Short mmCIF file of C-alpha atoms in Angstrom, two decimals:
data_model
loop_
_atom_site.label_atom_id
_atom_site.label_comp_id
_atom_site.label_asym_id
_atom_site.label_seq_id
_atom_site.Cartn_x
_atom_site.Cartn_y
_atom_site.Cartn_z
CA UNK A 5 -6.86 5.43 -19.44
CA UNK A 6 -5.52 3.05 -17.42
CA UNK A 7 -2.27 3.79 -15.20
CA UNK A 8 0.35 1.09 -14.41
CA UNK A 9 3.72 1.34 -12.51
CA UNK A 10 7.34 1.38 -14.58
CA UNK A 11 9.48 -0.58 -11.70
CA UNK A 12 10.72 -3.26 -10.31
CA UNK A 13 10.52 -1.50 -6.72
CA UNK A 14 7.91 -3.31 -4.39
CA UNK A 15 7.63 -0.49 -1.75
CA UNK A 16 6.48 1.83 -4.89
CA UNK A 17 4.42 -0.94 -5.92
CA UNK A 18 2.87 -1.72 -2.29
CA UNK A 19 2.28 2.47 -2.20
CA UNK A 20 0.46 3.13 -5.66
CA UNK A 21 -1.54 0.10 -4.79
CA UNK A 22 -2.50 1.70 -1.59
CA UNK A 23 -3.63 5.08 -3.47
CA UNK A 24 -6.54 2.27 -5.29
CA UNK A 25 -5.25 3.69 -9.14
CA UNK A 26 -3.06 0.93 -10.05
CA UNK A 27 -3.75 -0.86 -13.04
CA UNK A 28 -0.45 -3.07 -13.77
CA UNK A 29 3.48 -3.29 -13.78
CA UNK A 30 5.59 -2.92 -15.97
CA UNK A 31 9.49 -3.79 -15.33
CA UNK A 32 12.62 -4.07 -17.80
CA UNK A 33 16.40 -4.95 -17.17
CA UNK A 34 17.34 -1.59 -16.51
CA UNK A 35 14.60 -1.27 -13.06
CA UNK A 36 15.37 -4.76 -12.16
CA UNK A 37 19.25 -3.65 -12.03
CA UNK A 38 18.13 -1.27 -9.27
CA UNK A 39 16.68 -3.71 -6.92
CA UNK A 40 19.48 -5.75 -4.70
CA UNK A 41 19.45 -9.37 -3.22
CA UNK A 42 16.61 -11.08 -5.74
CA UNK A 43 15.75 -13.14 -8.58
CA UNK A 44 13.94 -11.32 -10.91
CA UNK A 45 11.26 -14.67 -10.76
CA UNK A 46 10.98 -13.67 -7.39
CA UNK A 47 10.55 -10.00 -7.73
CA UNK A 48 7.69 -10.87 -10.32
CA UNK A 49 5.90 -13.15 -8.23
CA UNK A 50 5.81 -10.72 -5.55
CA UNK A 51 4.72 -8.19 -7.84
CA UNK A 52 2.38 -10.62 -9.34
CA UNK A 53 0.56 -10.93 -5.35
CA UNK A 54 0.45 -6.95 -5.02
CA UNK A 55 -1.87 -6.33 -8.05
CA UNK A 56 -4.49 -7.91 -10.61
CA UNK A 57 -3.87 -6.35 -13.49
CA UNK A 58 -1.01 -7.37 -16.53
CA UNK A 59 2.50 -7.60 -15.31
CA UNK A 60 5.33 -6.86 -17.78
CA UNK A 61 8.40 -9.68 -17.39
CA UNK A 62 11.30 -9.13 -20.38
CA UNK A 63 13.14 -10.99 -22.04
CA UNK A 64 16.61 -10.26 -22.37
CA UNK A 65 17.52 -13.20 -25.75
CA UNK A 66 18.02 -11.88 -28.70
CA UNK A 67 17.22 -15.25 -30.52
CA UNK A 68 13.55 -16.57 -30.84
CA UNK A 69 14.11 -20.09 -29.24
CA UNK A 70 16.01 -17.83 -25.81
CA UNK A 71 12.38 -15.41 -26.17
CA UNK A 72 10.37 -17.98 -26.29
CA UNK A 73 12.09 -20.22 -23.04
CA UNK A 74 12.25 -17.12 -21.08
CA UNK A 75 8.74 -15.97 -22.26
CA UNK A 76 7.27 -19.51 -21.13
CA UNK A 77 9.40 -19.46 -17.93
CA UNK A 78 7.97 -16.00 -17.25
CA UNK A 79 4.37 -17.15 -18.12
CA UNK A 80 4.10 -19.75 -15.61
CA UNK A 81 5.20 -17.16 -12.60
CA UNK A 82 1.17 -15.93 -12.56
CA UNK A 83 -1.48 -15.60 -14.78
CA UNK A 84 -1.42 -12.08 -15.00
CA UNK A 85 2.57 -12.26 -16.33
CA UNK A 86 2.45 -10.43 -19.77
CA UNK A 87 5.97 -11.41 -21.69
CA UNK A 88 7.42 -7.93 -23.01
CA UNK A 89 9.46 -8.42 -26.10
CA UNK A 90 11.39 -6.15 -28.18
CA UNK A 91 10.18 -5.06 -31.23
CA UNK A 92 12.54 -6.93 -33.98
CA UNK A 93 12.61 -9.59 -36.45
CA UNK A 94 13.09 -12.24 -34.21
CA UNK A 95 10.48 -10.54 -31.65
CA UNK A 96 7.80 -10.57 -34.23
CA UNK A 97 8.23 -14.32 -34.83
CA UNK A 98 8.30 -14.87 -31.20
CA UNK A 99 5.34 -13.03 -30.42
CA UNK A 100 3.50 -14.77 -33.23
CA UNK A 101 4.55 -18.06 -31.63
CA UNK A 102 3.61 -16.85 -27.98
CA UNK A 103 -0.19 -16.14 -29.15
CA UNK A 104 -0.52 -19.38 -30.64
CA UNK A 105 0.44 -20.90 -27.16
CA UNK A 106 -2.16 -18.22 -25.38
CA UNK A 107 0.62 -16.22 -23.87
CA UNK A 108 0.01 -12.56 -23.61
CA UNK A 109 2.72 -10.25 -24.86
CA UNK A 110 3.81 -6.55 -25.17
CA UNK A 111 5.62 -5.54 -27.51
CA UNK A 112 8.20 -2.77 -26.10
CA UNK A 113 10.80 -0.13 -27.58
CA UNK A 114 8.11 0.62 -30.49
CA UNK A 115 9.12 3.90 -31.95
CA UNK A 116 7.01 4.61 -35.28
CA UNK A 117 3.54 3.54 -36.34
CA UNK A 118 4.15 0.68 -38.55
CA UNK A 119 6.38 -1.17 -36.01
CA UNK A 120 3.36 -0.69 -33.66
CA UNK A 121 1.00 -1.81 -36.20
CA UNK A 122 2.87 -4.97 -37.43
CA UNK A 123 3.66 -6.03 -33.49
CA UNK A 124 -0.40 -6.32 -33.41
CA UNK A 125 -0.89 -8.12 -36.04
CA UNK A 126 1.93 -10.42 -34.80
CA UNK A 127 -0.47 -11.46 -31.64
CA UNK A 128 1.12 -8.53 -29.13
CA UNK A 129 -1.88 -7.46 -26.57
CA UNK A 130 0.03 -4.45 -25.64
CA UNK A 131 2.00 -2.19 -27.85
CA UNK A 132 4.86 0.07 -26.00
CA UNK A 133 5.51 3.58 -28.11
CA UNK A 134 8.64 4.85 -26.36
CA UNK A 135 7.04 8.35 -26.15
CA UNK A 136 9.49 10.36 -24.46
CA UNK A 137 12.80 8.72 -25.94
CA UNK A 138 10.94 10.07 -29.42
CA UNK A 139 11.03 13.47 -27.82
CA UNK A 140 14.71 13.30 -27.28
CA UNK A 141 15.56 13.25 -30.75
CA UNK A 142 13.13 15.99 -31.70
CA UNK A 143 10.61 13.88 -33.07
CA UNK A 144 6.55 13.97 -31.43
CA UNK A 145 6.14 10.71 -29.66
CA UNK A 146 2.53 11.10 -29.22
CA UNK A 147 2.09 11.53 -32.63
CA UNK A 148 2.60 7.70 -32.99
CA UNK A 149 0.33 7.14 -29.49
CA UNK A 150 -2.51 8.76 -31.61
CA UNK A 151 -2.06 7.17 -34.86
CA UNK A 152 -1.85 3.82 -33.27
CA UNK A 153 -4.61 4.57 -31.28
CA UNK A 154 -6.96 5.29 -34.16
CA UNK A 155 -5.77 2.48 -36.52
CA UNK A 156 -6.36 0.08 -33.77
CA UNK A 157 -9.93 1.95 -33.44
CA UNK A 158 -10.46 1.70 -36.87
CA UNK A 159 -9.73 -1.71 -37.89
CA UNK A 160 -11.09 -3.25 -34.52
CA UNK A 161 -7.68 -4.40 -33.22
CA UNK A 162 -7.55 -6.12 -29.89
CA UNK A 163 -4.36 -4.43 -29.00
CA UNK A 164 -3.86 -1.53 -26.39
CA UNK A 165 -1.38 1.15 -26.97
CA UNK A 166 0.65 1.71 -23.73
CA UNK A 167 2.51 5.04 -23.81
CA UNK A 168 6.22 4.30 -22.64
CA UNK A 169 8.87 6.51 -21.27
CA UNK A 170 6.79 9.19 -19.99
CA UNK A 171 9.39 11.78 -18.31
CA UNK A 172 6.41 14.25 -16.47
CA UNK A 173 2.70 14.88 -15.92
CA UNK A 174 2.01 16.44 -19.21
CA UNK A 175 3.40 13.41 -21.18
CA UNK A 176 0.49 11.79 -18.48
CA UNK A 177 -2.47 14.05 -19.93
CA UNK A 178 -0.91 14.33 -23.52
CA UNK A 179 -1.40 10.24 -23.70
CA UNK A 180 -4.77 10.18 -22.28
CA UNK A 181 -5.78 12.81 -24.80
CA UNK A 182 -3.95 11.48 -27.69
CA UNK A 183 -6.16 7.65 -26.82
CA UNK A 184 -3.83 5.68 -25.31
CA UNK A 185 -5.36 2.79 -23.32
CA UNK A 186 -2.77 3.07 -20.96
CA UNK A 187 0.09 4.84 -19.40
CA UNK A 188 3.28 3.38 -17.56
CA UNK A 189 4.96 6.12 -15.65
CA UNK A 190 7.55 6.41 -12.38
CA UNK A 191 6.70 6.67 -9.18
CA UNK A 192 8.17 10.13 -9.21
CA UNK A 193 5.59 11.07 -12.02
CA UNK A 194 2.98 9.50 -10.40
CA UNK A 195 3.47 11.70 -6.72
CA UNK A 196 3.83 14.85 -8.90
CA UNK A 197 0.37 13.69 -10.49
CA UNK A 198 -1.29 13.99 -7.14
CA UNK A 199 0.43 17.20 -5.74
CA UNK A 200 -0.25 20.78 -6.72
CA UNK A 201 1.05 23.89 -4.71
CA UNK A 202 -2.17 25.17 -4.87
CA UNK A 203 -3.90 22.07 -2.94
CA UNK A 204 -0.89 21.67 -0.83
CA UNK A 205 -1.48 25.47 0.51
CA UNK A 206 -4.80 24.93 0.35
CA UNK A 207 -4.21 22.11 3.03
CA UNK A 208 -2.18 23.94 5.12
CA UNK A 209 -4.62 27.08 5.27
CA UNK A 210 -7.94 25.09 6.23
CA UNK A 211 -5.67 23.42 9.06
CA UNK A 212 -4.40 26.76 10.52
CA UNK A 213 -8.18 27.80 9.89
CA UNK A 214 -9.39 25.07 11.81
CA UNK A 215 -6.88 25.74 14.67
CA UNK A 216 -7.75 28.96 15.04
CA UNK A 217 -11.91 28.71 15.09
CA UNK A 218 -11.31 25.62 17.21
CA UNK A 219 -9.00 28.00 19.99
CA UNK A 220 -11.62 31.12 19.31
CA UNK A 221 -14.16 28.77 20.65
CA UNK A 222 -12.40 27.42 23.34
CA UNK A 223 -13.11 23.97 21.86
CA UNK A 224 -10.39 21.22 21.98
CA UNK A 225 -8.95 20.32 18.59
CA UNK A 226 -11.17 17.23 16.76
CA UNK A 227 -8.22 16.17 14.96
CA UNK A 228 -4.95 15.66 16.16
#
């Protein structure tokens, strides 16, 4: 499963890239409305520079000809700019008209099967289950992770199911069992991926071990 980034933050960005498991970006409204003193063109093109893999730019009309200027604004940012549109009426049509003009799109605040099933055969590459918002209102989000997942296996669709709104590591492990191709989490998921209190005692034991082997010995420390 592949991992990418939910923010519009480029110090999280520049860090995750850093740890050599980031797979893409993904950024909405509500993330850029965190960051201060940019475009959000120019936050994507820096974005863009900091990793290979898709980048998630979205549009913010609600009317196909707005999606579709914004969409081909974004587009033409990088070639790794994947135009995120919601799933609607309008966002189907654009989406259809976006894959006949070779721009990539994910289709984002999917929240049952069939939405997820009809934004692939609109053109989307990516389809966006909002997992965790699902949870909220007592329903199982990865129940529609897995079903799109094996529908998509089944009938040989192109599209990848990216599990959305992930809230904590288990949401992490439940997508990656459940098939999804990929995962978008926060950075503050992502750090409590890679700590565990067992390891971090672990770490601090060997070090006092080391210390005290290296002062039984009379041997200066290797490792300051």
């Amino acid at each position: 499963m592949k991992l990418f980034l939910d923010t519009a933050d480029i110090e999280e960005i520049r860090t995750v890239a850093r740890w050599g498991v980031l797979d893409g970006v993904t950024t909405n409204p509500t993330l850029f409305a965190k960051t201060s003193g940019e475009s959000y063109e120019s936050i994507l093109a820096q974005v863009c520079a900091l990793t290979n893999g898709p980048v998630s730019a979205e549009v913010v009309a609600e009317d196909v000809e707005g999606m579709l200027a914004q969409g081909r604004a974004y587009a033409k940012i990088a070639p790794n700019i994947v135009v995120k549109i919601p799933m609607s009426e309008p966002g189907l049509e654009a989406i259809a008209r976006l894959r006949a003009e070779s721009i990539r799109t994910n289709c984002t605040l999917v929240f049952s099967t069939n939405q997820g099933l009809l934004a692939a055969k609109a053109g989307a590459v990516l389809i966006s289950p909002f997992v965790g918002r699902l949870d909220d209102i007592n329903e199982d989000g990865m129940t529609v992770v897995r079903q799109l997942a094996e529908i998509f296996a089944i009938h040989d669709m192109r599209a990848e199911v990216l599990a959305a709104s992930i809230r904590h590591p288990l949401h992490a492990t439940q997508a990656a069992l459940a098939g999804a191709h990929i995962a978008t989490l926060p950075f503050k998921v992502l750090k409590q991926m890679v700590h565990h209190p067992l390891t971090d005692s672990g770490i601090v034991q060997f070090r006092a071990d080391w210390k005290k082997a290296q002062s039984a010995r009379g041997s200066p420390e290797l490792v300051q």
